[in-house]
């Protein structure tokens, strides 16, 4: 219910075409999202294509199919994360319009209308080969939002020169998603080199004291490089979404 | 050293106006930041006013004075965090051009040139009265960068309606800094309401199982609201800097 | 042994119909539960239907069958938690009077006598689809106790308006069980809206820094909403039992 | 704004005594708490005396004085926790109507109207002498709410018989608050003996592996006694509030 | 109340010299410790001198004085741990019969009757000079119980030969208390050399990753040397008590 | 090399039947265990039957067979822990003299000579059915050492009266092994009732905040009951060994 | 690019045999490793045989094959860690020149040229049979580097005399790799006996409070033996590499 | 007792000038360090100047004075760490030959004989100004051992070029000590650039999620740069000692 429809309702009451009791019943259910500044899901639709994400882990193929269809019917882009091959096959049998991305275990479908393009590009940087599934989830997310995405992969301790050789690519970025496991130092290094927001995504890649990504997370949170912020371990979607959002600002 | 000056140097060698040995000495010192895409400190100066932050804790008044002066001499804005009153007095005795902000224990000085204004505004939201020092550090940082900052304070579980009444202020924001201790739920709630990046700053406010801000941090990292990212516990500077940076994009 | 039977015994001694030695033998075994205020298991039977719970994990089908039968023979309601399908089938082959609830992996059997109805209702609120098994365990528990249970499911960050639309249901509640994983903020929000006890049940739903439910647990423990308390991670039984107990007070 | 005043407003519109634009302005600011099921603070006032708690730690004497006065002006009971003697003296100099409770470092003031009495009593049980400040905070809270409070203190491993000798006191309880540090086993033992809700409050009393109350907290969360729930470490207020709330149900 | 007095009471009822009602009143208060196997505090008195320990931290001088006097009046040995010099002076001013042990911050008083001597001796081994306060607490405890105590101090990595040179002393031990901070390896080494129970006491001595004694504790719990068990960090009393108890067996 | 053989060697040197160089070679290799106070393995053999334990997890059937045989050849009792059924079958095919105990996943063989009987008995108390494998490992260990073992199982919060009814059994114990998971409160309760050493064995039984036995461990370490010490989580062998050792003292 | 080749390039420019534009293109790609002090990978090749390690876990057989071949083509030794048998078979089918080491789950291939021999030897000491896979990874690494490796295995608490009997072997070591799980005390003991660097490798061997190697790691970090440093849990490669590196110094 | 004196003793027995009983008494006390391969303290003296470190924290001025004097009397270099100014003054009043180093809170005294010089140099690199006390402790340690030490300080994210400009200094290093707090990424970066052992020393510098140096420690342990190992948080001595030891090899 927006200002217009609220005004309309009150006008009807004033005009006697709706009685106060009826109006009260409708207002009593006044939903939270009508408080005056629109909720993000509405904005998302306005922006054409910002995806509604579905956390696929622990959901059945039936649940995923139903929710995906319902989102698509509203015109939204659909993104389902953490779907293994077997569950994906079951979903696709029912709903073949979805596309399965085996490299990041996601299902997706474009929004009904093409998404608004971003202002620049999103650069996704990954430290190692094992970090690719998380990085690809970020890439897919930002692309669904309409951002142009550049990938700079396999940039570990012994590969910093790849950043240098990718200088042209890096110059036009709106935001960076830097994905790293183990000691998680790469986002700090990147944030020391660039002047746009860096979204650090720790991964659970590692063993022993990596403690499932905790070491990488702490490294990123303690970075002294300004302009860097962090999302949950293995949260490629979160990194890609924030970078895509920044790429659509202005 | 950029492409132009490198070309110039090589031209001089080709022309015989610089001998190879001299050129090699200069190239040998070739600093890291000249790899082709500029380092952020240079950009900061270009943007007039992005502060160089000094972590004041564990530094002497002499060290703080010296580093501040040196930064100011390069035209940079100066921001020193975590300076208690006594140390601030000692610094100010030597360097009275700095301003002490008792509400966030910071010293600051504007850049030589006025900073570039931001595109919109930065909104800093704080959950409780005890979170104010961290929130004020964010405010000061973003203001030094040239951003217009709006403050919405004391928005806890029983104060969500203050967000509603601040709707007009919230509409023009480029980015939000949301500061909260204890359970740290406020950034999730805000990120569910708005469509711009939310930088969550956990604070060490709380007791018992707040574990010095760990509970708030985990709550923020596990938020299912997209567009939200997190910085270190009590890192008001980090939150304000990232929001200010986003406010200057585009 | 209650006051009456103790008095009776002493009267018999006084009357000479029981000799002191015999009395001493009986009193020497005086069990703990006869100290004057009855133990809860007795009360449970008095209240007809409060279940004796059996932690099914790590017990064999034979053990579960035997304990269930023994409880039922005393007239008690039976509830076995954490029983997978295969083990349930083995139990049911021997003891077909039990009912298997696949949605929460529980076996149950009603008490011999119908349970006392509660005073109002228990409302079980779940944040997401993945939290349903824990929520259903709470529902089953409270229903076995005789409480009327209302379910409000899938109330995450983007679903708070469902609470509003369920207002009528919420009005008559005696207590709320709020089940949530990830950042675990939902119980705080609910406790800020209602004026009855809220039992928060953190779940292990999440990934990365959810640390198996620790993030949700800490969020709930640090809530500043009064009237909220917490049980163990994934302890749907504990949440349902406490809410059912409150629903039977007064 | 409750149902009555909403109806009144709509009646005024229908009657033409308020024009729709005016009504819309008022409704636009419609605060969150008017969604249909009243927020707890209103209920608290209805119940005469349920306290609004102020977390005193990290607030100045001026802030405490101002907030206390404002709450009292609305008729509410006032409770300020975690106020040391020096700060309390500064507050009392300005606002002598408050009472300082040195045994739990709290300031309080009764509500304007006497609180509604509870249905039974709240029993506060403390394991050791060092747990008394937390226990007393619970006592004070429940008493401000109008509950009759019984205290059973110093009930450690070697004092369980005190529970037995306090049997009469225990029989009429609505709810129990059990406060314990170190291994935190007391709430489990109590919950095994009684048939009313037990609110367990872990304390930071202990050393070494008590880890500031973590050991006690974990012990309580892992209790297999049904009817037991837990609040934050040292949160006497939370324990007393929940028990007082249960004591006012029905 | 032991078997004899219970028999006596029943005899009185049988003889008519006590009426059943009176008997019931007395039996109703029947304390827990009369269940048939005596509680340890009674045994302690029987054994003449086993101390009742008072955890001094967080207790006032008045409380300590009162509890100490009460214990002494029952003939028990008194041991108060964690009492700093100032509090000790306040206690001693009121109760000069106590002795202050500055090396372990304890107050003590012998039992009225001399304690039963142990069967052999208790050997207390400390890794470093900084572990001495904890070691001395163990020594004092075991001595109060009547055990002969041998001390082997400063046996770190570079001092294992001291164990060898103390061979004669070690031969007659009933039990060993081994006190160590930092990596806590000493108890494992000792348990590999001897054939009597080793009680390991981790201390909080160390820095960085000692995490307040956690490293030492984990080292001791993971020892593969059989015959070794562990008490809480810095719990010299617990170590000394268990060793003294073993020394009095048989 | 014991005192006798050392004396013999020196006599030979004095007598000229061994030259100093030869003696020096032998003494240079002087092994650690000859320092003057015998190592425990030697004592174990002297005591006939104290088992040498083999940690079976991560060892092949071949390794287990070989080590078992070698120990048996020296006359020692053999105990192999953590052997699953399949591995046990493979070992038994090669070495059928071992006995497999499916209830605790152990293999064992008696020492060549019957073990020395203990002085009293070892009582093993287990909180729940799921704790039985750990308890049985303790029972098997103590029995191999020659101790008489009494079992009191399924003594949780609702079963404390079983302790009372087992009073006669409990009276003659030398030591208690108390095995418990979840909140781990049982050892504290037992230690408050008895006057002999209590060895607490935390188990990994539980879920959520039991954190694999951590909650139980912390509960036991923080117990205020004297005479209680703790071994590693699930270390039934360690508990049984220590209790058996104490049972053989004096 | 070293100083010589840089000088050569500039000479060519000066001589006109390379034009400035060409030179700039080459210098623009100037990799990080040419800053003046060579990067370790170059040194490794110079030293003939220092392996480039590939973390095999989470890589496909195809990826492993491709990277291995590429490294071998540059003449480097190849070492792939954490490859299970099935994946190894898939790799070997494509690239049979690799050797699979089942005892440490590694694939390896010698460098094209024989590695430089070390100065002395590397001694790898393992506490228990279960630590062998990690120890063997260290052995393989150091051998690939050209070091002579001595193995002293199964040196636990009851096997310290094996160190003594291995005295001759120990005398010529350049460095020690000490591998231990559980309490991790062995490296401290070894470092107290020897005068060369000791690299401690904690392993995840253990159960309960070993917490996946954390206990061993903390024990090693808190060692008071100088000359000892630590690598990640189960990082046999890291231990072997550092010891091999030290063995090639001087 | 070394080989010579052992031979001498046996010769005396052979010659009859010492009787076997006497010899046995002396040999029975045969200390551990005479097992055949010398203990490090002896080697240290041989190497002239390797310091015996005294952990000053928790020791009295008297204890420090006594131990220092005793070490010096044996000719050893003396190093006392963690001595605050007041305690240092008390020590110096008694023992003025010691030197106090305020920048790292250490007392030291050279060995009687000048230490053997190292083979190359030790380079100590520190990330920030706040890390200097730890770095200086490393410098002092290595210098006492006779190593030439080069310092490269204040090399954080924005100072990597200082490494480049210090290239000449870096070329002759035997080993590197890299000291860093916060995210602790510097040692990884350095180890990627150099080909000598890198000893990483995490510091407790930081706030929030630095958790007293834990973040830095985990970052260092998870580094994928080979040749890097780690010592305890703030353990400058440990880092300096290991680097000095490596510098004296070969």
PDB file of C-alpha atoms in Angstrom, chain C residues 7-209:
ATOM      1  CA  UNK C   7       2.277 -40.647  58.565  1.00  0.00           C
ATOM      2  CA  UNK C   8       0.631 -44.043  58.064  1.00  0.00           C
ATOM      3  CA  UNK C   9       3.938 -45.836  58.485  1.00  0.00           C
ATOM      4  CA  UNK C  10       4.732 -43.969  61.665  1.00  0.00           C
ATOM      5  CA  UNK C  11       1.250 -44.626  62.985  1.00  0.00           C
ATOM      6  CA  UNK C  12       1.808 -48.329  62.368  1.00  0.00           C
ATOM      7  CA  UNK C  13       5.037 -48.159  64.336  1.00  0.00           C
ATOM      8  CA  UNK C  14       3.302 -46.289  67.143  1.00  0.00           C
ATOM      9  CA  UNK C  15       0.507 -48.863  67.090  1.00  0.00           C
ATOM     10  CA  UNK C  16       3.022 -51.677  67.181  1.00  0.00           C
ATOM     11  CA  UNK C  17       1.756 -53.146  63.909  1.00  0.00           C
ATOM     12  CA  UNK C  18       5.154 -52.556  62.255  1.00  0.00           C
ATOM     13  CA  UNK C  19       8.370 -53.024  64.145  1.00  0.00           C
ATOM     14  CA  UNK C  20      10.995 -50.239  64.130  1.00  0.00           C
ATOM     15  CA  UNK C  21      13.539 -52.376  62.278  1.00  0.00           C
ATOM     16  CA  UNK C  22      11.136 -52.972  59.386  1.00  0.00           C
ATOM     17  CA  UNK C  23      10.273 -49.275  59.292  1.00  0.00           C
ATOM     18  CA  UNK C  24      13.920 -48.378  59.216  1.00  0.00           C
ATOM     19  CA  UNK C  25      14.531 -50.671  56.260  1.00  0.00           C
ATOM     20  CA  UNK C  26      11.767 -48.979  54.317  1.00  0.00           C
ATOM     21  CA  UNK C  27      12.883 -45.493  55.285  1.00  0.00           C
ATOM     22  CA  UNK C  28      16.506 -46.258  54.458  1.00  0.00           C
ATOM     23  CA  UNK C  29      15.553 -46.738  50.817  1.00  0.00           C
ATOM     24  CA  UNK C  30      13.500 -43.587  50.976  1.00  0.00           C
ATOM     25  CA  UNK C  31      13.822 -42.394  47.443  1.00  0.00           C
ATOM     26  CA  UNK C  32      14.888 -38.917  46.547  1.00  0.00           C
ATOM     27  CA  UNK C  33      11.595 -38.004  44.953  1.00  0.00           C
ATOM     28  CA  UNK C  34       9.709 -38.288  48.214  1.00  0.00           C
ATOM     29  CA  UNK C  35      11.292 -35.276  49.829  1.00  0.00           C
ATOM     30  CA  UNK C  36       8.009 -33.371  50.050  1.00  0.00           C
ATOM     31  CA  UNK C  37       7.606 -31.562  46.756  1.00  0.00           C
ATOM     32  CA  UNK C  38       6.750 -33.999  43.993  1.00  0.00           C
ATOM     33  CA  UNK C  39       9.076 -34.717  41.134  1.00  0.00           C
ATOM     34  CA  UNK C  40       8.030 -33.572  37.703  1.00  0.00           C
ATOM     35  CA  UNK C  41       7.484 -37.015  36.229  1.00  0.00           C
ATOM     36  CA  UNK C  42       4.716 -37.583  38.757  1.00  0.00           C
ATOM     37  CA  UNK C  43       3.164 -34.267  38.008  1.00  0.00           C
ATOM     38  CA  UNK C  44       3.397 -35.086  34.350  1.00  0.00           C
ATOM     39  CA  UNK C  45       1.262 -38.147  34.841  1.00  0.00           C
ATOM     40  CA  UNK C  46      -1.188 -36.154  36.938  1.00  0.00           C
ATOM     41  CA  UNK C  47      -1.470 -33.705  34.123  1.00  0.00           C
ATOM     42  CA  UNK C  48      -2.256 -36.573  31.703  1.00  0.00           C
ATOM     43  CA  UNK C  49      -0.050 -36.621  28.672  1.00  0.00           C
ATOM     44  CA  UNK C  50       3.100 -34.635  29.313  1.00  0.00           C
ATOM     45  CA  UNK C  51       5.519 -36.727  27.330  1.00  0.00           C
ATOM     46  CA  UNK C  52       8.566 -38.577  28.527  1.00  0.00           C
ATOM     47  CA  UNK C  53      11.083 -37.898  25.831  1.00  0.00           C
ATOM     48  CA  UNK C  54      13.562 -40.491  24.554  1.00  0.00           C
ATOM     49  CA  UNK C  55      16.692 -39.230  22.798  1.00  0.00           C
ATOM     50  CA  UNK C  56      16.656 -41.668  19.872  1.00  0.00           C
ATOM     51  CA  UNK C  57      20.072 -40.914  18.447  1.00  0.00           C
ATOM     52  CA  UNK C  58      22.549 -43.630  19.422  1.00  0.00           C
ATOM     53  CA  UNK C  59      19.894 -45.998  20.711  1.00  0.00           C
ATOM     54  CA  UNK C  60      19.038 -49.256  18.957  1.00  0.00           C
ATOM     55  CA  UNK C  61      15.553 -50.059  17.666  1.00  0.00           C
ATOM     56  CA  UNK C  62      15.311 -52.660  20.441  1.00  0.00           C
ATOM     57  CA  UNK C  63      16.151 -50.132  23.149  1.00  0.00           C
ATOM     58  CA  UNK C  64      13.677 -47.621  21.749  1.00  0.00           C
ATOM     59  CA  UNK C  65      10.931 -50.230  21.549  1.00  0.00           C
ATOM     60  CA  UNK C  66      11.501 -51.385  25.102  1.00  0.00           C
ATOM     61  CA  UNK C  67      11.604 -47.944  26.680  1.00  0.00           C
ATOM     62  CA  UNK C  68       8.593 -46.752  24.690  1.00  0.00           C
ATOM     63  CA  UNK C  69       6.527 -49.744  25.741  1.00  0.00           C
ATOM     64  CA  UNK C  70       7.493 -49.316  29.368  1.00  0.00           C
ATOM     65  CA  UNK C  71       6.500 -45.635  29.347  1.00  0.00           C
ATOM     66  CA  UNK C  72       3.246 -46.363  27.617  1.00  0.00           C
ATOM     67  CA  UNK C  73       2.451 -49.057  30.146  1.00  0.00           C
ATOM     68  CA  UNK C  74       2.614 -46.349  32.818  1.00  0.00           C
ATOM     69  CA  UNK C  75       0.080 -44.369  30.813  1.00  0.00           C
ATOM     70  CA  UNK C  76       2.557 -41.726  29.672  1.00  0.00           C
ATOM     71  CA  UNK C  77       2.697 -40.111  26.246  1.00  0.00           C
ATOM     72  CA  UNK C  78       5.754 -41.291  24.350  1.00  0.00           C
ATOM     73  CA  UNK C  79       8.027 -39.103  22.231  1.00  0.00           C
ATOM     74  CA  UNK C  80      11.214 -40.361  20.602  1.00  0.00           C
ATOM     75  CA  UNK C  81      13.345 -37.722  18.871  1.00  0.00           C
ATOM     76  CA  UNK C  82      16.109 -38.086  16.247  1.00  0.00           C
ATOM     77  CA  UNK C  83      14.986 -41.367  14.698  1.00  0.00           C
ATOM     78  CA  UNK C  84      15.827 -41.831  11.033  1.00  0.00           C
ATOM     79  CA  UNK C  85      13.461 -43.621   8.682  1.00  0.00           C
ATOM     80  CA  UNK C  86      15.296 -46.974   8.756  1.00  0.00           C
ATOM     81  CA  UNK C  87      15.393 -47.149  12.529  1.00  0.00           C
ATOM     82  CA  UNK C  88      11.770 -46.021  12.718  1.00  0.00           C
ATOM     83  CA  UNK C  89      10.744 -48.860  10.406  1.00  0.00           C
ATOM     84  CA  UNK C  90      12.526 -51.365  12.628  1.00  0.00           C
ATOM     85  CA  UNK C  91      10.780 -49.979  15.696  1.00  0.00           C
ATOM     86  CA  UNK C  92       7.368 -49.895  14.010  1.00  0.00           C
ATOM     87  CA  UNK C  93       7.716 -53.522  12.917  1.00  0.00           C
ATOM     88  CA  UNK C  94       7.816 -54.456  16.596  1.00  0.00           C
ATOM     89  CA  UNK C  95       5.621 -51.732  18.014  1.00  0.00           C
ATOM     90  CA  UNK C  96       3.126 -50.544  15.386  1.00  0.00           C
ATOM     91  CA  UNK C  97       1.160 -48.393  17.835  1.00  0.00           C
ATOM     92  CA  UNK C  98       3.781 -45.661  17.492  1.00  0.00           C
ATOM     93  CA  UNK C  99       3.374 -43.013  14.768  1.00  0.00           C
ATOM     94  CA  UNK C 100       6.356 -41.846  12.734  1.00  0.00           C
ATOM     95  CA  UNK C 101       6.577 -38.140  11.868  1.00  0.00           C
ATOM     96  CA  UNK C 102       8.960 -37.919   8.940  1.00  0.00           C
ATOM     97  CA  UNK C 103       8.969 -34.112   8.982  1.00  0.00           C
ATOM     98  CA  UNK C 104      10.740 -34.065  12.324  1.00  0.00           C
ATOM     99  CA  UNK C 105      12.133 -37.613  12.537  1.00  0.00           C
ATOM    100  CA  UNK C 106      10.128 -38.419  15.666  1.00  0.00           C
ATOM    101  CA  UNK C 107       8.065 -41.355  16.889  1.00  0.00           C
ATOM    102  CA  UNK C 108       5.141 -40.686  19.214  1.00  0.00           C
ATOM    103  CA  UNK C 109       2.199 -42.249  20.991  1.00  0.00           C
ATOM    104  CA  UNK C 110      -0.562 -40.510  22.899  1.00  0.00           C
ATOM    105  CA  UNK C 111      -0.942 -40.985  26.623  1.00  0.00           C
ATOM    106  CA  UNK C 112      -3.573 -43.460  27.757  1.00  0.00           C
ATOM    107  CA  UNK C 113      -5.831 -40.670  28.885  1.00  0.00           C
ATOM    108  CA  UNK C 114      -6.349 -37.591  26.761  1.00  0.00           C
ATOM    109  CA  UNK C 115      -4.070 -34.758  27.885  1.00  0.00           C
ATOM    110  CA  UNK C 116      -5.433 -31.739  29.738  1.00  0.00           C
ATOM    111  CA  UNK C 117      -6.007 -28.923  27.235  1.00  0.00           C
ATOM    112  CA  UNK C 118      -3.842 -25.791  27.574  1.00  0.00           C
ATOM    113  CA  UNK C 119      -5.171 -22.391  28.624  1.00  0.00           C
ATOM    114  CA  UNK C 120      -4.570 -20.691  25.306  1.00  0.00           C
ATOM    115  CA  UNK C 121      -2.398 -21.703  22.414  1.00  0.00           C
ATOM    116  CA  UNK C 122       1.244 -22.165  21.588  1.00  0.00           C
ATOM    117  CA  UNK C 123       2.457 -20.321  18.489  1.00  0.00           C
ATOM    118  CA  UNK C 124       5.436 -21.850  16.705  1.00  0.00           C
ATOM    119  CA  UNK C 125       7.165 -19.442  14.344  1.00  0.00           C
ATOM    120  CA  UNK C 126       9.920 -20.580  11.966  1.00  0.00           C
ATOM    121  CA  UNK C 127      12.270 -18.337  10.038  1.00  0.00           C
ATOM    122  CA  UNK C 128      12.857 -20.510   6.999  1.00  0.00           C
ATOM    123  CA  UNK C 129      11.919 -23.702   5.228  1.00  0.00           C
ATOM    124  CA  UNK C 130      15.102 -25.396   6.408  1.00  0.00           C
ATOM    125  CA  UNK C 131      14.127 -24.755  10.032  1.00  0.00           C
ATOM    126  CA  UNK C 132      10.924 -26.776   9.697  1.00  0.00           C
ATOM    127  CA  UNK C 133      12.149 -30.097  11.157  1.00  0.00           C
ATOM    128  CA  UNK C 134      13.037 -28.352  14.401  1.00  0.00           C
ATOM    129  CA  UNK C 135       9.807 -26.379  14.397  1.00  0.00           C
ATOM    130  CA  UNK C 136       7.760 -29.517  13.782  1.00  0.00           C
ATOM    131  CA  UNK C 137       9.434 -31.235  16.726  1.00  0.00           C
ATOM    132  CA  UNK C 138       8.244 -28.330  18.887  1.00  0.00           C
ATOM    133  CA  UNK C 139       4.746 -28.566  17.437  1.00  0.00           C
ATOM    134  CA  UNK C 140       4.511 -32.302  18.039  1.00  0.00           C
ATOM    135  CA  UNK C 141       5.733 -31.928  21.623  1.00  0.00           C
ATOM    136  CA  UNK C 142       3.244 -29.218  22.556  1.00  0.00           C
ATOM    137  CA  UNK C 143       0.388 -31.078  20.873  1.00  0.00           C
ATOM    138  CA  UNK C 144       1.191 -34.256  22.815  1.00  0.00           C
ATOM    139  CA  UNK C 145       0.900 -32.156  25.970  1.00  0.00           C
ATOM    140  CA  UNK C 146      -2.584 -31.077  24.967  1.00  0.00           C
ATOM    141  CA  UNK C 147      -1.824 -27.581  23.747  1.00  0.00           C
ATOM    142  CA  UNK C 148      -3.451 -26.094  20.702  1.00  0.00           C
ATOM    143  CA  UNK C 149      -0.617 -25.110  18.350  1.00  0.00           C
ATOM    144  CA  UNK C 150      -0.623 -22.429  15.664  1.00  0.00           C
ATOM    145  CA  UNK C 151       2.121 -22.401  13.047  1.00  0.00           C
ATOM    146  CA  UNK C 152       3.526 -19.303  11.357  1.00  0.00           C
ATOM    147  CA  UNK C 153       6.280 -20.453   9.031  1.00  0.00           C
ATOM    148  CA  UNK C 154       8.740 -18.848   6.624  1.00  0.00           C
ATOM    149  CA  UNK C 155       9.009 -15.526   8.454  1.00  0.00           C
ATOM    150  CA  UNK C 156      12.471 -14.300   7.578  1.00  0.00           C
ATOM    151  CA  UNK C 157      13.796 -10.847   6.914  1.00  0.00           C
ATOM    152  CA  UNK C 158      11.545 -10.553   3.904  1.00  0.00           C
ATOM    153  CA  UNK C 159       8.505 -12.024   5.584  1.00  0.00           C
ATOM    154  CA  UNK C 160       7.852  -9.959   8.688  1.00  0.00           C
ATOM    155  CA  UNK C 161       4.510  -8.848   7.230  1.00  0.00           C
ATOM    156  CA  UNK C 162       3.276 -12.420   7.648  1.00  0.00           C
ATOM    157  CA  UNK C 163       3.377 -11.798  11.380  1.00  0.00           C
ATOM    158  CA  UNK C 164       1.116  -8.814  10.858  1.00  0.00           C
ATOM    159  CA  UNK C 165      -1.339 -10.753   8.726  1.00  0.00           C
ATOM    160  CA  UNK C 166      -1.390 -13.484  11.371  1.00  0.00           C
ATOM    161  CA  UNK C 167      -2.356 -10.999  14.053  1.00  0.00           C
ATOM    162  CA  UNK C 168      -5.526 -12.764  15.109  1.00  0.00           C
ATOM    163  CA  UNK C 169      -3.722 -16.035  15.572  1.00  0.00           C
ATOM    164  CA  UNK C 170      -1.047 -14.328  17.620  1.00  0.00           C
ATOM    165  CA  UNK C 171      -3.460 -12.613  20.011  1.00  0.00           C
ATOM    166  CA  UNK C 172      -4.470 -15.682  22.030  1.00  0.00           C
ATOM    167  CA  UNK C 173      -1.071 -17.240  22.499  1.00  0.00           C
ATOM    168  CA  UNK C 174       0.182 -18.338  25.905  1.00  0.00           C
ATOM    169  CA  UNK C 175       3.756 -18.592  24.668  1.00  0.00           C
ATOM    170  CA  UNK C 176       5.814 -18.429  21.485  1.00  0.00           C
ATOM    171  CA  UNK C 177       8.430 -20.807  20.178  1.00  0.00           C
ATOM    172  CA  UNK C 178      10.592 -19.013  17.625  1.00  0.00           C
ATOM    173  CA  UNK C 179      12.890 -21.210  15.559  1.00  0.00           C
ATOM    174  CA  UNK C 180      15.704 -19.681  13.503  1.00  0.00           C
ATOM    175  CA  UNK C 181      19.141 -20.451  12.155  1.00  0.00           C
ATOM    176  CA  UNK C 182      21.727 -18.235  10.465  1.00  0.00           C
ATOM    177  CA  UNK C 183      21.801 -14.872  12.310  1.00  0.00           C
ATOM    178  CA  UNK C 184      18.931 -15.863  14.597  1.00  0.00           C
ATOM    179  CA  UNK C 185      17.397 -12.399  14.776  1.00  0.00           C
ATOM    180  CA  UNK C 186      13.754 -13.442  14.495  1.00  0.00           C
ATOM    181  CA  UNK C 187      13.132 -14.205  18.212  1.00  0.00           C
ATOM    182  CA  UNK C 188      14.335 -10.710  19.141  1.00  0.00           C
ATOM    183  CA  UNK C 189      11.955  -9.156  16.663  1.00  0.00           C
ATOM    184  CA  UNK C 190       9.044 -11.286  17.859  1.00  0.00           C
ATOM    185  CA  UNK C 191       9.821 -10.610  21.517  1.00  0.00           C
ATOM    186  CA  UNK C 192       9.715  -6.892  20.744  1.00  0.00           C
ATOM    187  CA  UNK C 193       6.171  -7.306  19.414  1.00  0.00           C
ATOM    188  CA  UNK C 194       4.448  -9.584  21.920  1.00  0.00           C
ATOM    189  CA  UNK C 195       3.875  -9.659  25.663  1.00  0.00           C
ATOM    190  CA  UNK C 196       4.103 -13.387  26.419  1.00  0.00           C
ATOM    191  CA  UNK C 197       7.184 -15.556  26.963  1.00  0.00           C
ATOM    192  CA  UNK C 198       9.225 -16.264  23.842  1.00  0.00           C
ATOM    193  CA  UNK C 199      11.277 -19.456  23.759  1.00  0.00           C
ATOM    194  CA  UNK C 200      14.037 -19.073  21.195  1.00  0.00           C
ATOM    195  CA  UNK C 201      15.312 -22.216  19.481  1.00  0.00           C
ATOM    196  CA  UNK C 202      18.504 -21.708  17.455  1.00  0.00           C
ATOM    197  CA  UNK C 203      19.002 -24.158  14.592  1.00  0.00           C
ATOM    198  CA  UNK C 204      22.105 -25.427  12.870  1.00  0.00           C
ATOM    199  CA  UNK C 205      20.813 -24.145   9.533  1.00  0.00           C
ATOM    200  CA  UNK C 206      23.444 -22.036   7.799  1.00  0.00           C
ATOM    201  CA  UNK C 207      27.015 -22.327   6.584  1.00  0.00           C
ATOM    202  CA  UNK C 208      30.413 -20.806   7.208  1.00  0.00           C
ATOM    203  CA  UNK C 209      30.298 -18.595  10.280  1.00  0.00           C
TER     204      UNK C 209
END
